[in-house]
């Protein structure tokens, strides 16, 4: 197998005799069908969830004729200004894996997962990795960890279970299997009844690992109530209320939040941009960018912070036209108009 005869990562995996699943790890953790991944890596389709000018993927592959061993690659591919994968970078990654592995995947050796150092591999953070592992288990119909039962026990009787014995992975496993749980209704009522008895660490972990699953109305209402339940903003609750489609309840909550000075923080705005782009209809989008402009001005970033959020959001296929329309709108507030003028001025330099 040579780099010259292989034209895509997908082709490499197929030629190596593997079966594989691809997951997008950009703004949420979402399964991506193999044909869509091929189109994205070939630059014939936009990366749907770009982050930091890259497309982020977790690829799980195995050779079922050799063994049951599964391997994982975490790769990030740079995007051009339009949001398409840069072909030269994808080809460079292909050269690296073909040179390093040859047929080792087909032979099912340990080398399959031990890629040499390269600019395209990344290591997910602990929370993202736990969620990814849980989704992979669910997708491949693998049993969830037995420790997930400890989560269920703690939810029902927090006085009798030591929360410190519960791992983040077990919470992620539990929440990713929750929609199919036979006792889902009973457990949701227990969560509502016992939430004040749970450790703050547990509650935050439960909410944070929910950011890529759809919540029931009951759980969503509880999470939303936790976002600003106190003097500060709860970032775990803000992440946990992320949904994969527009939700008017979430949209309304975010609009209210962005009218408050306590959301004038980079970390809060970053979570909203990363996790709640699906809620950004024109009003929320303009409100968000106004808040970003205020933070930029208050902290003396000289337009760099605003420009960063703008370039991040304009690269999302669903938002691109909306962001560009806002850029040229005559109805923008003074602070937003000023921020756009600075953006134009910096672009001309």
C-alpha positions as MATLAB code, in Angstrom:
seq = 'XXXXXXXXXXXXXXXXXXXXXXXXXXXXXXXXXXXXXXXXXXXXXXXXXXXXXXXXXXXXXXXXXXXXXXXXXXXXXXXXXXXXXXXXXXXXXXXXXXXXXXXXXXXXXXXXXXXXXXXXXXXXXXXXXXXXXXXXXXXXXXXXXXXXXXXXXXXXXXXXXXXXXXXXXXXXXXXXXXXXXXXXXXXXXXXXXXXXXXXXXXXXXXXXXXXXXXXXXXXXXXXXXXXXXXXXXXXXXXXXXXXXXXXXXXXXXXXXXXXXXXXXXXXXXXXXXXXXXXXXXXXXXXXXXXXXXXXXXXXXXXXXXXXXXXXXXXXXXXXXXXXXXXXXXXXXXXXXXXXXXXXXXXXXX';
ca = [
       0.000    0.000    0.000;
       1.534    3.314   -1.055;
       0.534    6.911   -0.447;
       0.267    7.454   -4.201;
      -2.439    4.797   -4.564;
      -4.575    6.067   -1.660;
      -6.663    9.199   -2.113;
      -8.526    9.533    1.190;
      -8.504    8.438    4.818;
     -11.700    6.518    4.095;
     -10.006    4.654    1.245;
      -7.030    3.827    3.460;
      -9.296    2.281    6.097;
     -11.237    0.288    3.506;
      -8.072   -0.949    1.741;
      -6.731   -2.037    5.124;
      -9.751   -4.297    5.533;
     -11.242   -2.459    8.475;
     -14.742   -1.486    9.439;
     -15.042    1.953   10.965;
     -17.308    4.578   12.499;
     -16.641    8.318   12.423;
     -17.727   10.835   15.055;
     -17.603   14.607   14.732;
     -15.978   16.133   17.831;
     -16.250   19.780   16.806;
     -19.014   21.527   18.740;
     -20.924   18.461   19.824;
     -20.122   14.770   19.674;
     -22.168   13.493   16.746;
     -22.019   10.316   14.655;
     -21.047   11.009   11.037;
     -21.927    8.463    8.374;
     -19.020    7.222    6.290;
     -20.185    8.789    3.023;
     -20.521   12.210    4.653;
     -17.046   11.890    6.148;
     -15.641   11.010    2.716;
     -17.285   14.100    1.215;
     -15.970   16.311    4.037;
     -12.391   15.058    3.786;
     -12.492   15.369   -0.028;
     -13.624   18.988    0.246;
     -16.939   18.389   -1.517;
     -18.956   19.082    1.647;
     -18.543   21.607    4.449;
     -17.502   20.489    7.914;
     -20.787   20.966    9.810;
     -19.333   21.676   13.247;
     -16.017   23.502   12.715;
     -14.051   24.756   15.704;
     -10.902   26.897   15.667;
     -10.719   26.638   11.856;
     -10.489   22.844   12.006;
     -12.748   19.832   11.580;
     -12.367   17.441   14.516;
     -13.031   13.711   14.283;
     -12.787   10.543   16.310;
     -12.472    7.429   14.126;
     -13.075    3.979   15.625;
     -11.924    1.086   13.440;
     -11.350   -2.636   13.680;
     -10.703   -5.727   11.593;
     -13.339   -8.203   12.655;
     -11.556  -11.051   10.819;
      -8.397  -10.558   12.883;
      -9.647   -9.839   16.408;
     -12.171   -7.857   18.392;
      -9.639   -5.116   19.157;
     -10.874   -1.601   18.397;
      -8.533    1.298   17.619;
      -9.153    5.023   17.787;
      -7.679    7.975   15.957;
      -8.456   11.534   16.990;
      -7.646   13.814   14.065;
      -8.162   17.503   13.301;
      -8.008   18.755    9.726;
      -7.501   22.459    8.930;
     -10.228   24.268    6.996;
      -9.980   27.023    4.420;
     -11.913   30.301    4.647;
     -14.993   28.658    3.166;
     -14.996   25.875    5.753;
     -13.718   23.120    3.450;
     -10.928   20.721    4.416;
      -7.532   21.788    3.092;
      -6.602   19.003    0.645;
      -2.860   19.408    1.129;
      -3.199   18.825    4.878;
      -5.379   15.738    4.400;
      -2.839   14.376    1.904;
       0.017   15.062    4.330;
      -1.787   13.086    7.035;
      -2.317   10.253    4.550;
       1.404   10.173    3.769;
       2.188    9.974    7.482;
      -0.151    7.069    8.207;
       0.721    5.110    5.070;
       4.454    5.505    5.699;
       4.099    4.634    9.376;
       1.614    1.781    9.158;
       1.566    0.278    5.711;
      -0.569   -2.839    6.165;
      -0.298   -2.992    9.942;
      -3.974   -2.211   10.448;
      -4.970   -5.170    8.298;
      -2.617   -7.313   10.325;
      -4.238   -5.923   13.476;
      -1.031   -4.985   15.263;
      -0.611   -2.501   18.080;
       1.003   -0.112   15.606;
      -2.441    0.763   14.321;
      -3.073    3.091   17.209;
       0.479    4.325   17.725;
       0.743    7.029   15.075;
       3.996    9.006   14.975;
       3.908   12.587   16.189;
       2.038   14.703   13.674;
       0.184   18.035   13.585;
      -3.206   16.410   12.961;
      -3.637   14.239   16.048;
      -5.135   15.606   19.249;
      -6.069   14.386   22.716;
      -9.647   15.156   23.857;
     -10.114   16.588   27.329;
     -11.383   14.280   30.069;
     -15.044   15.219   29.671;
     -15.025   14.953   25.886;
     -13.246   11.599   26.041;
     -15.778   10.214   28.535;
     -18.676   11.330   26.337;
     -16.995    9.942   23.216;
     -16.402    6.565   24.861;
     -20.025    6.423   26.016;
     -21.352    7.242   22.539;
     -19.058    4.662   20.919;
     -20.299    1.966   23.319;
     -23.884    2.911   22.516;
     -23.260    2.971   18.751;
     -21.509   -0.410   18.747;
     -24.098   -1.896   21.133;
     -21.431   -2.597   23.703;
     -22.590   -2.901   27.308;
     -22.182    0.219   29.391;
     -19.859    0.069   32.374;
     -21.143   -1.730   35.450;
     -20.239    1.427   37.339;
     -23.162    3.145   35.610;
     -25.303    1.210   38.088;
     -23.629    3.183   40.896;
     -24.882    6.358   39.233;
     -28.402    4.980   39.197;
     -28.126    3.970   42.863;
     -26.787    7.399   43.858;
     -29.570    9.165   41.972;
     -32.184    7.207   43.906;
     -30.508    7.166   47.331;
     -27.701    9.750   47.616;
     -27.477    9.210   51.373;
     -26.461    5.577   50.885;
     -23.881    5.848   48.080;
     -20.471    7.519   48.223;
     -20.444    9.904   45.247;
     -16.648    9.959   45.336;
     -16.676    6.364   44.061;
     -18.471    7.471   40.872;
     -16.257    8.222   37.866;
     -16.913   10.732   35.102;
     -16.955    7.830   32.623;
     -19.720    6.061   34.529;
     -21.815    9.254   34.570;
     -21.295    9.685   30.817;
     -22.238    6.037   30.244;
     -25.376    6.486   32.299;
     -26.520    9.682   30.578;
     -25.891    8.295   27.075;
     -28.036    5.258   27.860;
     -30.677    7.205   29.738;
     -33.095    7.729   26.828;
     -33.485    3.936   26.527;
     -33.554    3.209   30.267;
     -36.534    1.148   31.386;
     -36.874    3.286   34.536;
     -36.259    6.647   32.884;
     -39.426    8.253   34.258;
     -38.764    7.062   37.811;
     -35.142    8.207   37.689;
     -36.076   11.639   36.342;
     -38.465   12.117   39.255;
     -35.691   11.009   41.630;
     -33.285   13.548   40.122;
     -35.822   16.348   40.588;
     -36.591   15.261   44.154;
     -33.012   14.637   45.296;
     -30.991   17.232   43.385;
     -30.437   19.322   46.529;
     -28.909   16.252   48.210;
     -26.374   15.497   45.484;
     -22.783   16.596   45.554;
     -22.183   19.719   43.459;
     -19.428   17.821   41.671;
     -21.857   15.070   40.689;
     -24.542   17.496   39.488;
     -22.025   19.429   37.393;
     -20.621   16.214   35.909;
     -24.130   14.993   35.090;
     -24.944   18.254   33.309;
     -21.605   18.567   31.520;
     -21.730   15.030   30.108;
     -25.254   15.732   28.805;
     -24.075   18.301   26.264;
     -24.354   15.945   23.284;
     -27.615   14.192   24.202;
     -31.209   15.377   23.870;
     -32.865   16.049   27.211;
     -36.461   15.492   28.193;
     -38.463   18.621   28.969;
     -38.197   17.850   32.693;
     -34.404   17.549   32.741;
     -33.963   20.506   30.406;
     -36.041   22.703   32.727;
     -33.911   21.629   35.704;
     -30.642   22.281   33.860;
     -31.833   25.695   32.666;
     -32.760   26.651   36.222;
     -29.216   25.816   37.331;
     -27.483   28.120   34.830;
     -27.881   31.298   36.876;
     -29.043   29.834   40.177;
     -26.733   31.966   42.302;
     -24.319   34.818   41.874;
     -22.335   33.179   39.091;
     -23.065   31.400   35.816;
     -22.836   27.610   35.993;
     -20.836   26.636   32.914;
     -21.676   22.935   33.293;
     -25.399   23.745   33.136;
     -24.794   26.060   30.197;
     -22.998   23.267   28.336;
     -25.534   20.637   29.359;
     -28.445   22.508   27.794;
     -26.882   22.288   24.323;
     -29.277   20.798   21.776;
     -28.786   19.656   18.199;
     -31.690   21.725   16.870;
     -33.443   25.023   17.584;
     -35.340   25.089   20.880;
     -37.371   28.239   21.688;
     -37.067   27.673   25.445;
     -33.257   27.567   25.289;
     -33.186   30.487   22.877;
     -35.276   32.594   25.267;
     -33.061   31.696   28.214;
     -29.913   32.683   26.312;
     -31.440   35.999   25.270;
     -32.182   36.790   28.910;
     -28.670   35.750   29.966;
     -26.961   37.928   27.376;
     -28.782   41.002   28.631;
     -27.044   40.572   31.990;
     -23.619   42.055   32.699;
     -22.471   38.905   34.470;
     -22.313   37.127   31.096;
     -19.690   39.612   29.910;
     -16.944   37.020   30.277;
     -14.898   35.234   27.650;
     -15.506   31.756   29.092;
     -19.287   32.206   29.135;
     -19.377   33.618   25.608;
     -17.113   30.793   24.417;
     -19.507   28.139   25.729;
     -22.497   29.863   24.109;
     -20.705   30.136   20.762;
     -19.464   26.548   20.886;
     -22.520   24.779   22.262;
     -25.511   26.961   21.384;
     -24.971   27.990   17.774;
     -28.156   26.057   16.880;
     -30.147   28.652   18.862;
     -28.685   31.646   17.026;
     -31.521   33.126   15.033;
     -30.895   36.783   14.037;
     -31.835   38.346   17.386;
     -29.719   36.013   19.510;
     -26.820   36.261   17.067;
     -26.765   40.064   17.179;
     -27.221   40.078   20.969;
     -24.325   37.651   21.349;
     -22.001   39.688   19.131;
     -22.970   42.890   20.984;
     -21.954   41.247   24.245;
     -18.704   40.076   22.643;
     -18.028   43.645   21.472;
     -18.630   44.953   25.006;
     -16.195   42.439   26.506;
     -13.649   43.260   23.826;
     -13.900   46.971   24.604;
     -13.956   46.521   28.381;
     -10.886   44.268   28.425;
      -8.926   46.202   25.794;
      -8.592   43.469   23.174;
      -8.658   46.092   20.388;
     -11.071   44.112   18.250;
      -9.216   40.782   18.422;
     -11.765   39.079   20.681;
     -14.726   40.230   18.587;
     -12.950   39.199   15.383;
     -12.282   35.759   16.862;
     -15.934   35.137   17.658;
     -16.997   36.516   14.287;
     -14.600   34.275   12.324;
     -15.623   31.288   14.453;
     -19.353   31.719   13.828;
     -19.112   32.674   10.147;
     -17.416   29.351    9.411;
     -20.436   27.350   10.632;
     -22.391   26.414    7.479;
     -25.774   26.962    9.154;
     -24.798   30.453   10.298;
     -22.594   31.761    7.494;
     -25.261   33.620    5.500;
     -26.882   34.944    8.673;
     -23.568   36.288   10.026;
     -22.686   37.952    6.710;
     -26.167   39.498    6.487;
     -25.726   40.963    9.959;
     -22.316   42.305    8.961;
     -23.936   44.499    6.299;
     -27.120   45.391    8.182;
     -28.106   49.044    8.691;
     -30.090   48.145   11.831;
     -27.149   47.228   14.059;
     -26.660   48.919   17.415;
     -23.936   51.538   17.770;
     -21.554   49.200   19.602;
     -22.055   46.434   17.015;
     -21.631   48.845   14.105;
     -18.420   50.131   15.669;
     -17.116   46.571   16.110;
     -17.858   45.739   12.470;
     -16.175   48.941   11.291;
     -13.042   47.951   13.219;
     -13.278   44.480   11.674;
     -13.364   45.999    8.174;
     -10.449   48.293    9.001;
      -8.321   45.412   10.295;
      -9.160   43.311    7.218;
      -7.900   46.081    4.926;
      -4.520   46.294    6.661;
];
